[in-house]
Amino acid sequence: MCLGQEGRMSIGGRAVIAVVDDQASVRTGLARLLRSAGYEASQYPSGEDFVRSLATVLPDCLILDLRMPGLDGFGVLAAVRREARSIPVIILTSFPSPEVRERALREGASMFLEKPAARTELLRAIDHALGTPGCGA
């Protein structure tokens, strides 16, 4: 069973994964995948929207794009580390480079994946981030 940690958004015992991406099709596709794997999904079209939500809700895990208008993924990552340290963050980007990967991991990301990530790769990263091997597979 995939149970969230105390103070988290878990719904009915299912972990809630937040998806922050400025592309609606990416958010929708990821939410569909997450629900099919037994997770709940919350979607945010901007970094600002997600950071504002931290005042009232804490997801169990965050899937985060880096390149977005306004508050980019690094800004969101900094806000998460400042306001909600324990949320594992999985970076999912179309613009990977060794320098960007190193920076993301140094600044607190749990995992760094390239878009489009394979279903099994993404679910394995979420399971690892949540500490629940095999939960989302």
PDB file of C-alpha atoms in Angstrom, residues 26-77:
ATOM      1  CA  VAL A  26       2.409  16.998 -20.571  1.00  0.00           C
ATOM      2  CA  ARG A  27       0.515  17.610 -17.315  1.00  0.00           C
ATOM      3  CA  THR A  28      -2.532  15.720 -18.552  1.00  0.00           C
ATOM      4  CA  GLY A  29      -0.515  12.783 -19.871  1.00  0.00           C
ATOM      5  CA  LEU A  30       1.488  12.466 -16.676  1.00  0.00           C
ATOM      6  CA  ALA A  31      -1.647  12.710 -14.521  1.00  0.00           C
ATOM      7  CA  ARG A  32      -3.262   9.936 -16.556  1.00  0.00           C
ATOM      8  CA  LEU A  33      -0.175   7.742 -16.159  1.00  0.00           C
ATOM      9  CA  LEU A  34       0.003   8.394 -12.424  1.00  0.00           C
ATOM     10  CA  ARG A  35      -3.667   7.549 -11.872  1.00  0.00           C
ATOM     11  CA  SER A  36      -3.316   4.341 -13.892  1.00  0.00           C
ATOM     12  CA  ALA A  37      -0.432   3.374 -11.596  1.00  0.00           C
ATOM     13  CA  GLY A  38      -2.492   3.924  -8.442  1.00  0.00           C
ATOM     14  CA  TYR A  39      -1.401   7.416  -7.491  1.00  0.00           C
ATOM     15  CA  GLU A  40      -3.420  10.595  -7.174  1.00  0.00           C
ATOM     16  CA  ALA A  41      -2.205  13.513  -9.273  1.00  0.00           C
ATOM     17  CA  SER A  42      -2.435  17.252  -8.804  1.00  0.00           C
ATOM     18  CA  GLN A  43      -1.542  19.513 -11.712  1.00  0.00           C
ATOM     19  CA  TYR A  44      -0.029  23.003 -11.708  1.00  0.00           C
ATOM     20  CA  PRO A  45       0.520  25.060 -14.880  1.00  0.00           C
ATOM     21  CA  SER A  46       3.205  27.266 -13.348  1.00  0.00           C
ATOM     22  CA  GLY A  47       5.861  27.332 -10.697  1.00  0.00           C
ATOM     23  CA  GLU A  48       4.079  30.191  -8.968  1.00  0.00           C
ATOM     24  CA  ASP A  49       0.836  28.203  -8.689  1.00  0.00           C
ATOM     25  CA  PHE A  50       2.622  25.279  -7.103  1.00  0.00           C
ATOM     26  CA  VAL A  51       4.627  27.378  -4.639  1.00  0.00           C
ATOM     27  CA  ARG A  52       1.431  29.163  -3.530  1.00  0.00           C
ATOM     28  CA  SER A  53      -0.183  25.776  -2.898  1.00  0.00           C
ATOM     29  CA  LEU A  54       2.563  24.816  -0.428  1.00  0.00           C
ATOM     30  CA  ALA A  55       0.886  27.026   2.171  1.00  0.00           C
ATOM     31  CA  THR A  56      -2.036  24.598   2.346  1.00  0.00           C
ATOM     32  CA  VAL A  57      -1.026  21.251   0.830  1.00  0.00           C
ATOM     33  CA  LEU A  58       2.069  19.071   0.662  1.00  0.00           C
ATOM     34  CA  PRO A  59       2.195  16.421  -2.046  1.00  0.00           C
ATOM     35  CA  ASP A  60       4.077  13.214  -1.437  1.00  0.00           C
ATOM     36  CA  CYS A  61       6.309  13.797  -4.464  1.00  0.00           C
ATOM     37  CA  LEU A  62       6.831  16.467  -7.144  1.00  0.00           C
ATOM     38  CA  ILE A  63       7.499  16.004 -10.854  1.00  0.00           C
ATOM     39  CA  LEU A  64       8.977  19.278 -12.057  1.00  0.00           C
ATOM     40  CA  ASP A  65       9.808  20.787 -15.437  1.00  0.00           C
ATOM     41  CA  LEU A  66      12.768  23.166 -15.479  1.00  0.00           C
ATOM     42  CA  ARG A  67      12.013  25.517 -18.365  1.00  0.00           C
ATOM     43  CA  MET A  68       8.811  27.408 -17.674  1.00  0.00           C
ATOM     44  CA  PRO A  69       7.856  31.067 -17.986  1.00  0.00           C
ATOM     45  CA  GLY A  70       7.891  33.016 -14.742  1.00  0.00           C
ATOM     46  CA  LEU A  71       9.252  30.998 -11.852  1.00  0.00           C
ATOM     47  CA  ASP A  72      11.343  28.286 -13.499  1.00  0.00           C
ATOM     48  CA  GLY A  73      12.063  24.829 -12.125  1.00  0.00           C
ATOM     49  CA  PHE A  74      15.160  25.936 -10.234  1.00  0.00           C
ATOM     50  CA  GLY A  75      13.127  28.659  -8.526  1.00  0.00           C
ATOM     51  CA  VAL A  76      10.492  26.090  -7.575  1.00  0.00           C
ATOM     52  CA  LEU A  77      13.166  23.702  -6.325  1.00  0.00           C
TER      53      LEU A  77
END
